[in-house]
Amino acid sequence: MQLRKVRKDGINEVGCLVVDELGAPIDRICRYTLIEIAGRADSTQENITRHIIHIERWAEQLDINLEEEVAIRGLVQGELFTSLVRHLESYSEKPRNITPIT
């Protein structure tokens, strides 16, 4: 997964696409990044998209279907949520602080 920034036609705004290894947009993620977070600052959109990519990679490493997990349980299983937090903390310079991968 990679982040691609695109300039929206006719307006002075950037949108963020998440593409697969072949460069094709990942629909379920791009719908969110192009519709739900539109209108925010370009840097905010980019940071949110990086967080999404980070979480998707974590789920992929653990072979977790995020859509199914969130729809059924909402990640309430303590070990999954703790694993995600630990994963995000491992990329932080400060203990107990979560920062996105750059």
Short mmCIF file of N, CA and C in Angstrom, two decimals:
data_model
loop_
_atom_site.label_atom_id
_atom_site.label_comp_id
_atom_site.label_asym_id
_atom_site.label_seq_id
_atom_site.Cartn_x
_atom_site.Cartn_y
_atom_site.Cartn_z
N MET A 1 0.83 -1.18 0.00
CA MET A 1 0.00 0.00 0.00
C MET A 1 0.87 1.24 0.00
N GLN A 2 0.44 2.18 -0.81
CA GLN A 2 1.17 3.43 -0.90
C GLN A 2 0.20 4.60 -0.92
N LEU A 3 0.68 5.73 -0.43
CA LEU A 3 -0.10 6.96 -0.44
C LEU A 3 0.20 7.72 -1.71
N ARG A 4 -0.85 8.15 -2.40
CA ARG A 4 -0.70 9.01 -3.58
C ARG A 4 -1.55 10.23 -3.37
N LYS A 5 -0.95 11.39 -3.48
CA LYS A 5 -1.72 12.63 -3.36
C LYS A 5 -2.13 13.07 -4.75
N VAL A 6 -3.38 13.49 -4.87
CA VAL A 6 -3.91 13.95 -6.16
C VAL A 6 -4.56 15.31 -5.96
N ARG A 7 -4.43 16.14 -6.95
CA ARG A 7 -5.08 17.45 -6.91
C ARG A 7 -6.48 17.27 -7.47
N LYS A 8 -7.47 17.74 -6.71
CA LYS A 8 -8.86 17.62 -7.15
C LYS A 8 -9.13 18.64 -8.24
N ASP A 9 -9.84 18.21 -9.27
CA ASP A 9 -10.11 19.04 -10.44
C ASP A 9 -11.02 20.22 -10.10
N GLY A 10 -10.58 21.40 -10.49
CA GLY A 10 -11.41 22.59 -10.36
C GLY A 10 -11.36 23.28 -9.01
N ILE A 11 -10.74 22.66 -8.03
CA ILE A 11 -10.63 23.31 -6.72
C ILE A 11 -9.20 23.20 -6.23
N ASN A 12 -8.84 24.07 -5.35
CA ASN A 12 -7.47 24.08 -4.83
C ASN A 12 -7.39 23.19 -3.60
N GLU A 13 -7.55 21.90 -3.81
CA GLU A 13 -7.52 20.94 -2.71
C GLU A 13 -6.84 19.66 -3.16
N VAL A 14 -6.19 19.02 -2.20
CA VAL A 14 -5.52 17.75 -2.47
C VAL A 14 -6.34 16.62 -1.86
N GLY A 15 -6.38 15.49 -2.53
CA GLY A 15 -7.00 14.29 -1.99
C GLY A 15 -5.94 13.21 -1.86
N CYS A 16 -6.18 12.26 -0.99
CA CYS A 16 -5.23 11.17 -0.78
C CYS A 16 -5.83 9.86 -1.26
N LEU A 17 -5.09 9.18 -2.10
CA LEU A 17 -5.46 7.85 -2.56
C LEU A 17 -4.53 6.85 -1.90
N VAL A 18 -5.05 5.66 -1.64
CA VAL A 18 -4.22 4.55 -1.19
C VAL A 18 -4.27 3.53 -2.31
N VAL A 19 -3.10 3.20 -2.84
CA VAL A 19 -3.02 2.29 -3.99
C VAL A 19 -2.29 1.02 -3.60
N ASP A 20 -2.58 -0.05 -4.33
CA ASP A 20 -1.90 -1.32 -4.09
C ASP A 20 -0.57 -1.34 -4.83
N GLU A 21 0.09 -2.49 -4.83
CA GLU A 21 1.42 -2.59 -5.44
C GLU A 21 1.39 -2.41 -6.96
N LEU A 22 0.22 -2.54 -7.57
CA LEU A 22 0.09 -2.33 -9.01
C LEU A 22 -0.32 -0.90 -9.36
N GLY A 23 -0.56 -0.08 -8.32
CA GLY A 23 -0.96 1.30 -8.54
C GLY A 23 -2.45 1.51 -8.65
N ALA A 24 -3.23 0.46 -8.42
CA ALA A 24 -4.69 0.58 -8.48
C ALA A 24 -5.23 1.05 -7.13
N PRO A 25 -6.15 2.01 -7.13
CA PRO A 25 -6.72 2.49 -5.86
C PRO A 25 -7.46 1.38 -5.12
N ILE A 26 -7.34 1.38 -3.80
CA ILE A 26 -8.06 0.43 -2.96
C ILE A 26 -9.37 1.11 -2.59
N ASP A 27 -10.46 0.64 -3.18
CA ASP A 27 -11.75 1.31 -3.14
C ASP A 27 -12.24 1.60 -1.73
N ARG A 28 -12.26 0.60 -0.85
CA ARG A 28 -12.84 0.79 0.48
C ARG A 28 -12.10 1.83 1.29
N ILE A 29 -10.81 2.00 1.05
CA ILE A 29 -10.03 3.01 1.77
C ILE A 29 -10.18 4.38 1.08
N CYS A 30 -10.11 4.39 -0.24
CA CYS A 30 -10.19 5.66 -0.98
C CYS A 30 -11.53 6.34 -0.81
N ARG A 31 -12.61 5.57 -0.67
CA ARG A 31 -13.91 6.18 -0.42
C ARG A 31 -13.85 7.03 0.85
N TYR A 32 -13.19 6.51 1.87
CA TYR A 32 -13.07 7.25 3.12
C TYR A 32 -12.16 8.47 2.95
N THR A 33 -10.99 8.24 2.36
CA THR A 33 -10.02 9.34 2.28
C THR A 33 -10.47 10.46 1.35
N LEU A 34 -11.26 10.15 0.33
CA LEU A 34 -11.69 11.18 -0.61
C LEU A 34 -13.02 11.83 -0.23
N ILE A 35 -13.84 11.14 0.55
CA ILE A 35 -15.15 11.68 0.89
C ILE A 35 -15.23 12.14 2.34
N GLU A 36 -14.88 11.26 3.26
CA GLU A 36 -15.09 11.56 4.68
C GLU A 36 -14.13 12.59 5.25
N ILE A 37 -12.89 12.60 4.79
CA ILE A 37 -11.94 13.57 5.36
C ILE A 37 -11.67 14.74 4.42
N ALA A 38 -12.45 14.84 3.35
CA ALA A 38 -12.32 15.96 2.41
C ALA A 38 -12.61 17.26 3.12
N GLY A 39 -11.94 18.31 2.70
CA GLY A 39 -12.17 19.61 3.28
C GLY A 39 -11.24 19.95 4.43
N ARG A 40 -10.53 18.97 4.93
CA ARG A 40 -9.55 19.25 5.98
C ARG A 40 -8.25 19.70 5.34
N ALA A 41 -7.35 20.20 6.15
CA ALA A 41 -6.05 20.64 5.64
C ALA A 41 -5.35 19.49 4.94
N ASP A 42 -4.56 19.81 3.92
CA ASP A 42 -3.86 18.78 3.16
C ASP A 42 -3.00 17.91 4.07
N SER A 43 -2.29 18.53 5.00
CA SER A 43 -1.41 17.77 5.89
C SER A 43 -2.22 16.86 6.82
N THR A 44 -3.39 17.30 7.24
CA THR A 44 -4.26 16.48 8.09
C THR A 44 -4.75 15.26 7.32
N GLN A 45 -5.18 15.48 6.08
CA GLN A 45 -5.63 14.36 5.25
C GLN A 45 -4.50 13.35 5.05
N GLU A 46 -3.31 13.85 4.82
CA GLU A 46 -2.17 12.97 4.61
C GLU A 46 -1.84 12.18 5.88
N ASN A 47 -1.88 12.83 7.03
CA ASN A 47 -1.60 12.14 8.29
C ASN A 47 -2.63 11.06 8.58
N ILE A 48 -3.91 11.38 8.38
CA ILE A 48 -4.97 10.40 8.61
C ILE A 48 -4.79 9.21 7.68
N THR A 49 -4.46 9.47 6.43
CA THR A 49 -4.26 8.39 5.45
C THR A 49 -3.07 7.53 5.84
N ARG A 50 -2.00 8.13 6.33
CA ARG A 50 -0.84 7.35 6.79
C ARG A 50 -1.22 6.45 7.98
N HIS A 51 -2.06 6.96 8.88
CA HIS A 51 -2.54 6.14 9.99
C HIS A 51 -3.32 4.93 9.47
N ILE A 52 -4.17 5.17 8.49
CA ILE A 52 -4.97 4.09 7.92
C ILE A 52 -4.07 3.03 7.29
N ILE A 53 -3.08 3.46 6.54
CA ILE A 53 -2.14 2.51 5.92
C ILE A 53 -1.42 1.71 7.00
N HIS A 54 -1.01 2.39 8.05
CA HIS A 54 -0.31 1.74 9.15
C HIS A 54 -1.19 0.65 9.79
N ILE A 55 -2.44 0.99 10.06
CA ILE A 55 -3.36 0.02 10.67
C ILE A 55 -3.64 -1.13 9.72
N GLU A 56 -3.79 -0.85 8.44
CA GLU A 56 -4.02 -1.91 7.45
C GLU A 56 -2.83 -2.87 7.38
N ARG A 57 -1.63 -2.33 7.45
CA ARG A 57 -0.44 -3.19 7.43
C ARG A 57 -0.37 -4.07 8.67
N TRP A 58 -0.71 -3.51 9.83
CA TRP A 58 -0.73 -4.28 11.06
C TRP A 58 -1.72 -5.44 10.94
N ALA A 59 -2.93 -5.15 10.44
CA ALA A 59 -3.95 -6.18 10.28
C ALA A 59 -3.50 -7.25 9.30
N GLU A 60 -2.84 -6.82 8.24
CA GLU A 60 -2.34 -7.76 7.24
C GLU A 60 -1.28 -8.69 7.85
N GLN A 61 -0.38 -8.15 8.66
CA GLN A 61 0.66 -8.96 9.31
C GLN A 61 0.06 -10.02 10.21
N LEU A 62 -1.05 -9.68 10.89
CA LEU A 62 -1.68 -10.62 11.81
C LEU A 62 -2.82 -11.41 11.16
N ASP A 63 -3.00 -11.23 9.86
CA ASP A 63 -4.06 -11.92 9.10
C ASP A 63 -5.43 -11.66 9.72
N ILE A 64 -5.71 -10.37 9.96
CA ILE A 64 -6.99 -9.95 10.54
C ILE A 64 -7.80 -9.26 9.45
N ASN A 65 -9.06 -9.64 9.33
CA ASN A 65 -9.98 -8.97 8.43
C ASN A 65 -10.60 -7.82 9.21
N LEU A 66 -10.09 -6.61 9.01
CA LEU A 66 -10.54 -5.46 9.79
C LEU A 66 -12.03 -5.18 9.64
N GLU A 67 -12.53 -5.26 8.43
CA GLU A 67 -13.96 -4.99 8.22
C GLU A 67 -14.82 -5.93 9.04
N GLU A 68 -14.47 -7.20 9.02
CA GLU A 68 -15.23 -8.21 9.76
C GLU A 68 -15.09 -8.00 11.27
N GLU A 69 -13.88 -7.77 11.72
CA GLU A 69 -13.64 -7.58 13.16
C GLU A 69 -14.39 -6.39 13.70
N VAL A 70 -14.34 -5.27 13.00
CA VAL A 70 -15.00 -4.07 13.47
C VAL A 70 -16.52 -4.23 13.40
N ALA A 71 -17.01 -4.86 12.33
CA ALA A 71 -18.46 -5.05 12.19
C ALA A 71 -19.02 -5.97 13.27
N ILE A 72 -18.28 -7.01 13.62
CA ILE A 72 -18.77 -8.00 14.57
C ILE A 72 -18.47 -7.61 16.02
N ARG A 73 -17.21 -7.27 16.28
CA ARG A 73 -16.79 -7.06 17.65
C ARG A 73 -16.34 -5.63 17.96
N GLY A 74 -16.01 -4.85 16.94
CA GLY A 74 -15.52 -3.50 17.18
C GLY A 74 -14.15 -3.47 17.83
N LEU A 75 -13.34 -4.48 17.60
CA LEU A 75 -12.00 -4.62 18.19
C LEU A 75 -12.04 -4.60 19.71
N VAL A 76 -13.12 -5.15 20.28
CA VAL A 76 -13.23 -5.15 21.74
C VAL A 76 -12.42 -6.26 22.39
N GLN A 77 -11.95 -7.20 21.58
CA GLN A 77 -11.08 -8.22 22.15
C GLN A 77 -9.83 -7.51 22.66
N GLY A 78 -9.57 -7.63 23.92
CA GLY A 78 -8.47 -6.91 24.54
C GLY A 78 -7.13 -7.14 23.88
N GLU A 79 -6.86 -8.38 23.48
CA GLU A 79 -5.54 -8.67 22.91
C GLU A 79 -5.32 -8.02 21.56
N LEU A 80 -6.37 -7.88 20.74
CA LEU A 80 -6.21 -7.23 19.45
C LEU A 80 -5.95 -5.74 19.61
N PHE A 81 -6.72 -5.09 20.47
CA PHE A 81 -6.53 -3.67 20.70
C PHE A 81 -5.16 -3.41 21.32
N THR A 82 -4.78 -4.22 22.29
CA THR A 82 -3.46 -4.06 22.93
C THR A 82 -2.36 -4.28 21.91
N SER A 83 -2.52 -5.26 21.03
CA SER A 83 -1.53 -5.52 19.99
C SER A 83 -1.39 -4.32 19.06
N LEU A 84 -2.51 -3.72 18.67
CA LEU A 84 -2.47 -2.55 17.80
C LEU A 84 -1.76 -1.39 18.48
N VAL A 85 -2.08 -1.13 19.73
CA VAL A 85 -1.44 -0.04 20.46
C VAL A 85 0.06 -0.30 20.58
N ARG A 86 0.46 -1.52 20.92
CA ARG A 86 1.88 -1.85 21.04
C ARG A 86 2.60 -1.68 19.70
N HIS A 87 1.92 -2.10 18.63
CA HIS A 87 2.49 -1.96 17.29
C HIS A 87 2.74 -0.49 16.97
N LEU A 88 1.76 0.36 17.24
CA LEU A 88 1.90 1.79 16.96
C LEU A 88 2.96 2.43 17.86
N GLU A 89 3.03 1.99 19.11
CA GLU A 89 4.03 2.52 20.03
C GLU A 89 5.44 2.15 19.62
N SER A 90 5.59 1.01 18.95
CA SER A 90 6.93 0.55 18.57
C SER A 90 7.60 1.48 17.57
N TYR A 91 6.79 2.32 16.90
CA TYR A 91 7.35 3.28 15.95
C TYR A 91 7.54 4.66 16.55
N SER A 92 7.29 4.78 17.84
CA SER A 92 7.39 6.07 18.51
C SER A 92 8.74 6.22 19.19
N GLU A 93 9.24 7.44 19.21
CA GLU A 93 10.50 7.72 19.90
C GLU A 93 10.29 7.85 21.40
N LYS A 94 9.08 8.26 21.80
CA LYS A 94 8.77 8.43 23.21
C LYS A 94 7.93 7.24 23.68
N PRO A 95 8.24 6.70 24.85
CA PRO A 95 7.42 5.60 25.38
C PRO A 95 5.98 6.06 25.58
N ARG A 96 5.04 5.15 25.34
CA ARG A 96 3.61 5.38 25.54
C ARG A 96 3.06 6.51 24.67
N ASN A 97 3.67 6.71 23.50
CA ASN A 97 3.22 7.74 22.58
C ASN A 97 3.06 7.10 21.21
N ILE A 98 1.97 7.38 20.52
CA ILE A 98 1.70 6.76 19.23
C ILE A 98 1.92 7.79 18.13
N THR A 99 2.76 7.46 17.16
CA THR A 99 3.00 8.34 16.03
C THR A 99 2.92 7.55 14.74
N PRO A 100 2.57 8.21 13.64
CA PRO A 100 2.45 7.48 12.37
C PRO A 100 3.82 7.17 11.75
N ILE A 101 3.84 6.14 10.90
CA ILE A 101 5.03 5.84 10.12
C ILE A 101 5.17 6.92 9.05
N THR A 102 6.37 7.39 8.81
CA THR A 102 6.55 8.37 7.75
C THR A 102 7.11 7.69 6.52
#
